[in-house]
Amino acid sequence: MARIVVIGAGMGAMAAAARLAVAGHRVVVHERSGTYGGALGRVERDGFAFDTGPGLLHLPAVYRDLFVKTGKEPLEKVVELSQVEPAVRHVFADGTTADLPNASRAGVGEALDAALGSGAGAGWSAFMNRAREAWDRTRRPLLEEPLWPNWQVLADREPYPSVPHKRLLRRERRAATLTEVAELELGGDARLRALLEQYALAYGLDPRTAPASAAVLPYLEHTFGAWSVRGGMRALAQAVYERCLARRVEFAFDSAVTRIAEKDGRAAGVELADGTAHEADFVVAGVAPGVLDGLLSGVSGMSGASGVNIRAEGEVPARSGLPSRLTVLLALRGARPAGTPHRTVLHTPDRQDELDRLFGDRPGLPATPTVTVLRPDDPSLTPDAGHEAVTLTVTVPAHTEITEADVDRLLTRAETAVPGLRERLLWHEVRTPADIAEATGAEGGAVPPPSLAAGEGRLLHPANSTRVPGLFAVGGWSHPGGGLPHAGMSGTLVAGLIVEGPEFRGSQ
């Protein structure tokens, strides 16, 4: 039985802790805050409850596997999952509305034909078929296996089978980015382009530079569905936490780790803010890269600046310049109208300004940003049936300072999806990039996207193994990247590497 210290109680860290405990190890989790869940935060006030992180679950099979492998118990026995229907309502810049069904690629095609005109659905369906090929080629190396030592193969090869476009007296052209996929393969319809690019924006990626392999993002949702959890996504975090307790994982909250100790060239434990030291055979760090650098600053030969030195030889470098999120929580009087979609995406009428503000040299909140509106049909989130809890989410640059005028503009935008919003508004709370930075330690409140192939490796995450023997990285800032499914898989990979050793090649 090994002694294992886990730093942080995020979803990836708890997934690793539960699996390691089932394997017979003694696991202690040190969390600097007073609670678990990491990005799955919660705000409760006056009988209302809101998620401050992701509001929907994709690829629930990851957590189904976790609960089966750590207790032979279905996930649905501990949380109530529901597929939201429709999966999403898109409101495009020209006012066109499209309700896309959940986990039905054929149904999505039919809905697009009905909303955008004949041929739109066929074009999208053909794109989804190509996206499936990209998914099949990258699913294992980017989700189910430790990062390959020869990760350059993933960086250099584009798995998306772009359609060749012949040009007179010139070489044929193939789409290399998500924006080029929209331009060359979706018929030039601005609404289809907005639909596709929104999947990149939701993960904080610039569709103009995101590789064509980002096609797996809409494929994942359209194939495996979007799921809600009764009680909010925080209920999923609570279920994972309780599973850890059932497997005798120990938690120490308000317990900040200040240093990872080293002995004989390997990680040997941690030191806490109160001066106490705890020995360990392995250390699992579920923290942002800059935080991990700081914890290793006392390790011989390690750099506390760039983060590159703690990674394995030839490892992909740390990411930088990632966007953050702005979240506005709305407590409304009046019942949620029947037939209201769980999720509505309000597309910007000025995509160029939005992209320039998010990824260009004019950082800030766009004048009319793309806004995601969540209106869950969940009575447990409101004081009674005569009230509604609504969440607005916008992708913004990291470090963005949010003003009252910014929030007021968002409320105006949201009235498109929530008529009479201002008259119904009881109160609102705002979660800014600064709040994310405080909660996670990520610089500027940056939020990690999932790993993607191609793009010269820019969108790969560092491996779970590090150059320091006995030290492993878990969570959204390590392979396979951000998002709830990816965080859960990072826990699977770290547990496998510790239990089976470097020869571990992923789940079967």
CSV table of N, CA, C and O in Angstrom, one decimal, residues 60-150:
chain,number,residue,atom,x,y,z
A,60,PRO,N,-21.1,11.4,-20.6
A,60,PRO,CA,-21.3,10.9,-19.3
A,60,PRO,C,-20.7,9.5,-19.0
A,60,PRO,O,-20.5,9.1,-17.9
A,61,ALA,N,-20.3,8.8,-20.1
A,61,ALA,CA,-19.7,7.5,-20.0
A,61,ALA,C,-18.5,7.5,-19.1
A,61,ALA,O,-18.1,6.5,-18.4
A,62,VAL,N,-17.8,8.7,-19.1
A,62,VAL,CA,-16.5,8.8,-18.3
A,62,VAL,C,-16.9,8.6,-16.8
A,62,VAL,O,-16.2,7.9,-16.1
A,63,TYR,N,-17.9,9.2,-16.4
A,63,TYR,CA,-18.3,9.2,-14.9
A,63,TYR,C,-19.1,7.9,-14.6
A,63,TYR,O,-19.0,7.4,-13.5
A,64,ARG,N,-19.8,7.4,-15.6
A,64,ARG,CA,-20.4,6.0,-15.4
A,64,ARG,C,-19.3,5.0,-15.1
A,64,ARG,O,-19.4,4.2,-14.2
A,65,ASP,N,-18.2,5.1,-15.9
A,65,ASP,CA,-17.1,4.1,-15.7
A,65,ASP,C,-16.5,4.3,-14.3
A,65,ASP,O,-16.1,3.4,-13.6
A,66,LEU,N,-16.3,5.6,-13.9
A,66,LEU,CA,-15.7,5.9,-12.6
A,66,LEU,C,-16.6,5.2,-11.5
A,66,LEU,O,-16.0,4.6,-10.6
A,67,PHE,N,-17.9,5.3,-11.5
A,67,PHE,CA,-18.7,4.8,-10.4
A,67,PHE,C,-18.8,3.3,-10.5
A,67,PHE,O,-18.8,2.6,-9.4
A,68,VAL,N,-18.7,2.7,-11.7
A,68,VAL,CA,-18.7,1.2,-11.8
A,68,VAL,C,-17.4,0.7,-11.3
A,68,VAL,O,-17.3,-0.3,-10.5
A,69,LYS,N,-16.3,1.3,-11.6
A,69,LYS,CA,-15.0,0.8,-11.3
A,69,LYS,C,-14.6,1.1,-9.8
A,69,LYS,O,-13.7,0.4,-9.3
A,70,THR,N,-15.3,2.0,-9.2
A,70,THR,CA,-15.0,2.3,-7.8
A,70,THR,C,-16.1,1.9,-6.8
A,70,THR,O,-16.0,2.2,-5.6
A,71,GLY,N,-17.0,1.1,-7.3
A,71,GLY,CA,-18.1,0.6,-6.4
A,71,GLY,C,-19.1,-0.2,-7.0
A,71,GLY,O,-20.1,-0.6,-6.3
A,72,LYS,N,-19.0,-0.6,-8.3
A,72,LYS,CA,-19.9,-1.4,-9.0
A,72,LYS,C,-21.4,-0.9,-8.8
A,72,LYS,O,-22.3,-1.6,-8.6
A,73,GLU,N,-21.5,0.5,-9.0
A,73,GLU,CA,-22.7,1.1,-8.8
A,73,GLU,C,-23.0,2.1,-10.0
A,73,GLU,O,-22.1,2.9,-10.3
A,74,PRO,N,-24.1,2.0,-10.6
A,74,PRO,CA,-24.4,2.9,-11.7
A,74,PRO,C,-24.4,4.4,-11.3
A,74,PRO,O,-24.8,4.7,-10.2
A,75,LEU,N,-23.9,5.3,-12.2
A,75,LEU,CA,-23.9,6.7,-11.9
A,75,LEU,C,-25.3,7.2,-11.6
A,75,LEU,O,-25.6,8.0,-10.7
A,76,GLU,N,-26.3,6.6,-12.4
A,76,GLU,CA,-27.7,7.0,-12.3
A,76,GLU,C,-28.3,6.7,-10.9
A,76,GLU,O,-29.4,7.2,-10.6
A,77,LYS,N,-27.6,5.9,-10.1
A,77,LYS,CA,-28.1,5.5,-8.8
A,77,LYS,C,-27.8,6.6,-7.8
A,77,LYS,O,-28.5,6.8,-6.8
A,78,VAL,N,-26.8,7.4,-8.1
A,78,VAL,CA,-26.4,8.5,-7.1
A,78,VAL,C,-26.7,9.9,-7.6
A,78,VAL,O,-26.7,10.8,-6.8
A,79,VAL,N,-26.9,10.1,-8.9
A,79,VAL,CA,-27.4,11.4,-9.4
A,79,VAL,C,-28.4,11.1,-10.5
A,79,VAL,O,-28.5,10.1,-11.1
A,80,GLU,N,-29.3,12.1,-10.6
A,80,GLU,CA,-30.4,12.0,-11.6
A,80,GLU,C,-30.0,12.7,-12.9
A,80,GLU,O,-29.9,14.0,-12.9
A,81,LEU,N,-29.7,12.0,-14.0
A,81,LEU,CA,-29.3,12.5,-15.2
A,81,LEU,C,-30.5,12.6,-16.2
A,81,LEU,O,-31.3,11.7,-16.2
A,82,SER,N,-30.5,13.7,-17.0
A,82,SER,CA,-31.6,13.8,-18.0
A,82,SER,C,-30.9,14.4,-19.2
A,82,SER,O,-30.2,15.4,-19.2
A,83,GLN,N,-31.3,13.9,-20.4
A,83,GLN,CA,-30.9,14.5,-21.6
A,83,GLN,C,-31.8,15.7,-21.9
A,83,GLN,O,-33.0,15.6,-21.8
A,84,VAL,N,-31.2,16.9,-22.1
A,84,VAL,CA,-32.0,18.0,-22.3
A,84,VAL,C,-32.6,18.0,-23.8
A,84,VAL,O,-31.9,17.6,-24.7
A,85,GLU,N,-33.8,18.4,-23.9
A,85,GLU,CA,-34.5,18.4,-25.2
A,85,GLU,C,-35.3,19.7,-25.4
A,85,GLU,O,-36.2,19.9,-24.6
A,86,PRO,N,-34.9,20.4,-26.5
A,86,PRO,CA,-33.8,20.2,-27.4
A,86,PRO,C,-32.5,20.4,-26.7
A,86,PRO,O,-32.4,21.0,-25.6
A,87,ALA,N,-31.4,19.9,-27.4
A,87,ALA,CA,-30.1,20.1,-26.8
A,87,ALA,C,-29.8,21.6,-26.7
A,87,ALA,O,-29.1,22.0,-25.8
A,88,VAL,N,-30.2,22.4,-27.7
A,88,VAL,CA,-29.8,23.8,-27.7
A,88,VAL,C,-30.7,24.5,-28.7
A,88,VAL,O,-31.1,23.9,-29.7
A,89,ARG,N,-31.0,25.7,-28.4
A,89,ARG,CA,-31.7,26.6,-29.4
A,89,ARG,C,-30.7,27.7,-29.8
A,89,ARG,O,-30.0,28.3,-29.0
A,90,HIS,N,-30.4,27.8,-31.1
A,90,HIS,CA,-29.5,28.8,-31.7
A,90,HIS,C,-30.4,29.9,-32.2
A,90,HIS,O,-31.3,29.7,-33.0
A,91,VAL,N,-30.0,31.1,-31.8
A,91,VAL,CA,-30.6,32.4,-32.3
A,91,VAL,C,-29.5,33.1,-33.1
A,91,VAL,O,-28.6,33.6,-32.5
A,92,PHE,N,-29.6,33.1,-34.4
A,92,PHE,CA,-28.6,33.7,-35.3
A,92,PHE,C,-28.7,35.2,-35.4
A,92,PHE,O,-29.8,35.7,-35.0
A,93,ALA,N,-27.7,35.8,-35.9
A,93,ALA,CA,-27.6,37.2,-36.0
A,93,ALA,C,-28.8,37.8,-36.8
A,93,ALA,O,-29.3,38.9,-36.5
A,94,ASP,N,-29.3,37.1,-37.8
A,94,ASP,CA,-30.4,37.6,-38.6
A,94,ASP,C,-31.8,37.3,-38.0
A,94,ASP,O,-32.8,37.5,-38.6
A,95,GLY,N,-31.8,36.7,-36.8
A,95,GLY,CA,-33.0,36.4,-36.1
A,95,GLY,C,-33.5,35.0,-36.3
A,95,GLY,O,-34.5,34.5,-35.7
A,96,THR,N,-32.9,34.2,-37.3
A,96,THR,CA,-33.3,32.9,-37.5
A,96,THR,C,-33.1,32.0,-36.2
A,96,THR,O,-32.1,32.2,-35.6
A,97,THR,N,-34.0,31.1,-36.0
A,97,THR,CA,-33.9,30.3,-34.8
A,97,THR,C,-33.9,28.8,-35.2
A,97,THR,O,-34.7,28.4,-36.1
A,98,ALA,N,-33.0,28.0,-34.6
A,98,ALA,CA,-32.9,26.6,-34.9
A,98,ALA,C,-32.9,25.8,-33.6
A,98,ALA,O,-31.9,26.1,-32.8
A,99,ASP,N,-33.8,24.9,-33.4
A,99,ASP,CA,-33.8,24.1,-32.2
A,99,ASP,C,-33.2,22.7,-32.6
A,99,ASP,O,-33.8,22.0,-33.4
A,100,LEU,N,-32.0,22.4,-32.1
A,100,LEU,CA,-31.4,21.1,-32.4
A,100,LEU,C,-31.6,20.0,-31.4
A,100,LEU,O,-31.4,20.2,-30.2
A,101,PRO,N,-32.1,18.9,-31.9
A,101,PRO,CA,-32.4,17.8,-31.0
A,101,PRO,C,-31.2,17.2,-30.3
A,101,PRO,O,-30.1,17.4,-30.8
A,102,ASN,N,-31.4,16.4,-29.3
A,102,ASN,CA,-30.3,15.9,-28.5
A,102,ASN,C,-29.9,14.5,-29.0
A,102,ASN,O,-30.7,13.7,-29.3
A,103,ALA,N,-28.6,14.4,-29.2
A,103,ALA,CA,-28.0,13.1,-29.6
A,103,ALA,C,-28.7,12.4,-30.8
A,103,ALA,O,-28.9,11.2,-30.8
A,104,SER,N,-29.0,13.2,-31.8
A,104,SER,CA,-29.6,12.7,-33.0
A,104,SER,C,-29.0,13.5,-34.2
A,104,SER,O,-29.5,14.6,-34.5
A,105,ARG,N,-28.0,12.9,-34.8
A,105,ARG,CA,-27.4,13.6,-35.9
A,105,ARG,C,-28.3,13.7,-37.1
A,105,ARG,O,-28.4,14.7,-37.8
A,106,ALA,N,-29.2,12.7,-37.3
A,106,ALA,CA,-30.2,12.8,-38.4
A,106,ALA,C,-31.2,13.9,-38.0
A,106,ALA,O,-31.6,14.7,-38.9
A,107,GLY,N,-31.6,14.0,-36.8
A,107,GLY,CA,-32.5,15.0,-36.3
A,107,GLY,C,-32.0,16.4,-36.5
A,107,GLY,O,-32.7,17.3,-36.8
A,108,VAL,N,-30.7,16.6,-36.2
A,108,VAL,CA,-30.0,17.9,-36.4
A,108,VAL,C,-30.1,18.3,-37.8
A,108,VAL,O,-30.4,19.4,-38.1
A,109,GLY,N,-29.8,17.4,-38.7
A,109,GLY,CA,-29.9,17.7,-40.1
A,109,GLY,C,-31.3,18.1,-40.6
A,109,GLY,O,-31.4,19.1,-41.3
A,110,GLU,N,-32.3,17.5,-40.1
A,110,GLU,CA,-33.6,17.8,-40.4
A,110,GLU,C,-34.0,19.2,-39.8
A,110,GLU,O,-34.7,20.0,-40.5
A,111,ALA,N,-33.5,19.5,-38.6
A,111,ALA,CA,-33.8,20.8,-38.0
A,111,ALA,C,-33.1,21.9,-38.7
A,111,ALA,O,-33.7,23.0,-38.9
A,112,LEU,N,-31.9,21.7,-39.2
A,112,LEU,CA,-31.2,22.7,-39.9
A,112,LEU,C,-31.9,23.0,-41.3
A,112,LEU,O,-31.9,24.1,-41.8
A,113,ASP,N,-32.3,21.9,-41.9
A,113,ASP,CA,-33.1,22.1,-43.2
A,113,ASP,C,-34.3,23.0,-43.0
A,113,ASP,O,-34.6,23.9,-43.8
A,114,ALA,N,-35.0,22.7,-41.9
A,114,ALA,CA,-36.3,23.4,-41.6
A,114,ALA,C,-36.0,24.9,-41.3
A,114,ALA,O,-36.8,25.7,-41.7
A,115,ALA,N,-34.9,25.1,-40.6
A,115,ALA,CA,-34.6,26.5,-40.1
A,115,ALA,C,-33.8,27.3,-41.1
A,115,ALA,O,-34.1,28.5,-41.3
A,116,LEU,N,-32.9,26.7,-41.8
A,116,LEU,CA,-32.0,27.4,-42.7
A,116,LEU,C,-32.2,27.2,-44.1
A,116,LEU,O,-31.6,28.0,-45.0
A,117,GLY,N,-33.0,26.3,-44.5
A,117,GLY,CA,-33.3,26.0,-45.9
A,117,GLY,C,-32.8,24.7,-46.4
A,117,GLY,O,-31.8,24.1,-45.8
A,118,SER,N,-33.4,24.1,-47.4
A,118,SER,CA,-33.0,22.8,-47.9
A,118,SER,C,-31.5,22.8,-48.3
A,118,SER,O,-31.0,23.7,-49.0
A,119,GLY,N,-30.9,21.8,-47.9
A,119,GLY,CA,-29.4,21.6,-48.2
A,119,GLY,C,-28.5,21.9,-47.0
A,119,GLY,O,-27.4,21.4,-47.0
A,120,ALA,N,-29.0,22.7,-46.1
A,120,ALA,CA,-28.2,23.0,-44.9
A,120,ALA,C,-27.9,21.7,-44.1
A,120,ALA,O,-26.8,21.5,-43.6
A,121,GLY,N,-29.0,20.9,-43.9
A,121,GLY,CA,-28.8,19.7,-43.1
A,121,GLY,C,-27.9,18.7,-43.8
A,121,GLY,O,-27.1,18.1,-43.1
A,122,ALA,N,-28.0,18.6,-45.1
A,122,ALA,CA,-27.1,17.6,-45.8
A,122,ALA,C,-25.7,18.1,-45.7
A,122,ALA,O,-24.8,17.2,-45.5
A,123,GLY,N,-25.4,19.4,-45.8
A,123,GLY,CA,-24.1,19.8,-45.7
A,123,GLY,C,-23.5,19.6,-44.3
A,123,GLY,O,-22.4,19.2,-44.2
A,124,TRP,N,-24.3,19.8,-43.3
A,124,TRP,CA,-23.9,19.6,-41.9
A,124,TRP,C,-23.7,18.1,-41.6
A,124,TRP,O,-22.7,17.7,-41.0
A,125,SER,N,-24.6,17.3,-42.2
A,125,SER,CA,-24.4,15.8,-41.9
A,125,SER,C,-23.2,15.3,-42.6
A,125,SER,O,-22.5,14.4,-42.0
A,126,ALA,N,-22.8,15.8,-43.8
A,126,ALA,CA,-21.6,15.4,-44.4
A,126,ALA,C,-20.4,15.8,-43.6
A,126,ALA,O,-19.4,15.0,-43.5
A,127,PHE,N,-20.5,17.0,-43.1
A,127,PHE,CA,-19.4,17.4,-42.2
A,127,PHE,C,-19.3,16.5,-41.0
A,127,PHE,O,-18.2,16.2,-40.5
A,128,MET,N,-20.4,16.2,-40.4
A,128,MET,CA,-20.4,15.3,-39.2
A,128,MET,C,-19.8,13.9,-39.5
A,128,MET,O,-19.1,13.3,-38.7
A,129,ASN,N,-20.0,13.4,-40.7
A,129,ASN,CA,-19.4,12.2,-41.1
A,129,ASN,C,-17.9,12.3,-41.1
A,129,ASN,O,-17.1,11.4,-40.7
A,130,ARG,N,-17.4,13.4,-41.6
A,130,ARG,CA,-15.9,13.6,-41.6
A,130,ARG,C,-15.4,13.8,-40.2
A,130,ARG,O,-14.3,13.4,-39.8
A,131,ALA,N,-16.2,14.5,-39.4
A,131,ALA,CA,-15.8,14.7,-38.0
A,131,ALA,C,-15.7,13.4,-37.2
A,131,ALA,O,-14.9,13.2,-36.4
A,132,ARG,N,-16.6,12.5,-37.6
A,132,ARG,CA,-16.6,11.1,-37.0
A,132,ARG,C,-15.2,10.4,-37.3
A,132,ARG,O,-14.6,9.8,-36.4
A,133,GLU,N,-14.7,10.6,-38.5
A,133,GLU,CA,-13.4,10.0,-38.8
A,133,GLU,C,-12.3,10.6,-37.9
A,133,GLU,O,-11.4,9.9,-37.4
A,134,ALA,N,-12.4,12.0,-37.7
A,134,ALA,CA,-11.4,12.6,-36.9
A,134,ALA,C,-11.5,12.1,-35.4
A,134,ALA,O,-10.5,11.9,-34.8
A,135,TRP,N,-12.7,11.9,-35.0
A,135,TRP,CA,-13.0,11.3,-33.6
A,135,TRP,C,-12.4,9.9,-33.5
A,135,TRP,O,-11.7,9.6,-32.5
A,136,ASP,N,-12.7,9.1,-34.5
A,136,ASP,CA,-12.2,7.7,-34.4
A,136,ASP,C,-10.7,7.7,-34.4
A,136,ASP,O,-10.1,6.8,-33.8
A,137,ARG,N,-10.0,8.6,-35.1
A,137,ARG,CA,-8.6,8.6,-35.2
A,137,ARG,C,-7.9,9.1,-34.0
A,137,ARG,O,-6.7,8.8,-33.7
A,138,THR,N,-8.6,10.0,-33.2
A,138,THR,CA,-8.0,10.6,-32.1
A,138,THR,C,-8.5,10.3,-30.7
A,138,THR,O,-8.0,10.7,-29.7
A,139,ARG,N,-9.6,9.6,-30.7
A,139,ARG,CA,-10.3,9.3,-29.4
A,139,ARG,C,-9.3,8.6,-28.4
A,139,ARG,O,-9.2,9.1,-27.2
A,140,ARG,N,-8.7,7.6,-28.8
A,140,ARG,CA,-7.8,6.9,-27.8
A,140,ARG,C,-6.6,7.7,-27.5
A,140,ARG,O,-6.3,7.9,-26.3
A,141,PRO,N,-5.8,8.2,-28.4
A,141,PRO,CA,-4.6,9.0,-28.0
A,141,PRO,C,-4.9,10.3,-27.3
A,141,PRO,O,-4.1,10.7,-26.5
A,142,LEU,N,-6.0,10.9,-27.5
A,142,LEU,CA,-6.3,12.2,-26.9
A,142,LEU,C,-7.3,12.1,-25.7
A,142,LEU,O,-7.5,13.1,-25.0
A,143,LEU,N,-7.8,10.9,-25.4
A,143,LEU,CA,-8.7,10.8,-24.3
A,143,LEU,C,-8.5,9.6,-23.4
A,143,LEU,O,-8.7,9.7,-22.2
A,144,GLU,N,-8.0,8.5,-24.0
A,144,GLU,CA,-8.0,7.2,-23.2
A,144,GLU,C,-6.6,6.7,-23.0
A,144,GLU,O,-6.4,5.7,-22.2
A,145,GLU,N,-5.6,7.3,-23.5
A,145,GLU,CA,-4.2,6.9,-23.4
A,145,GLU,C,-3.3,8.0,-22.8
A,145,GLU,O,-3.6,9.2,-23.1
A,146,PRO,N,-2.3,7.6,-22.1
A,146,PRO,CA,-1.3,8.6,-21.7
A,146,PRO,C,-0.7,9.3,-22.9
A,146,PRO,O,-0.7,8.7,-24.0
A,147,LEU,N,-0.3,10.5,-22.8
A,147,LEU,CA,0.3,11.2,-24.0
A,147,LEU,C,1.5,10.5,-24.5
A,147,LEU,O,2.4,10.1,-23.8
A,148,TRP,N,1.4,10.2,-25.8
A,148,TRP,CA,2.5,9.5,-26.5
A,148,TRP,C,3.9,10.2,-26.3
A,148,TRP,O,3.9,11.4,-26.4
A,149,PRO,N,5.0,9.5,-26.0
A,149,PRO,CA,6.3,10.1,-26.0
A,149,PRO,C,6.6,10.8,-27.4
A,149,PRO,O,7.2,11.8,-27.4
A,150,ASN,N,6.1,10.2,-28.4
A,150,ASN,CA,6.3,10.8,-29.8
A,150,ASN,C,5.1,11.6,-30.1
A,150,ASN,O,4.4,11.5,-31.2
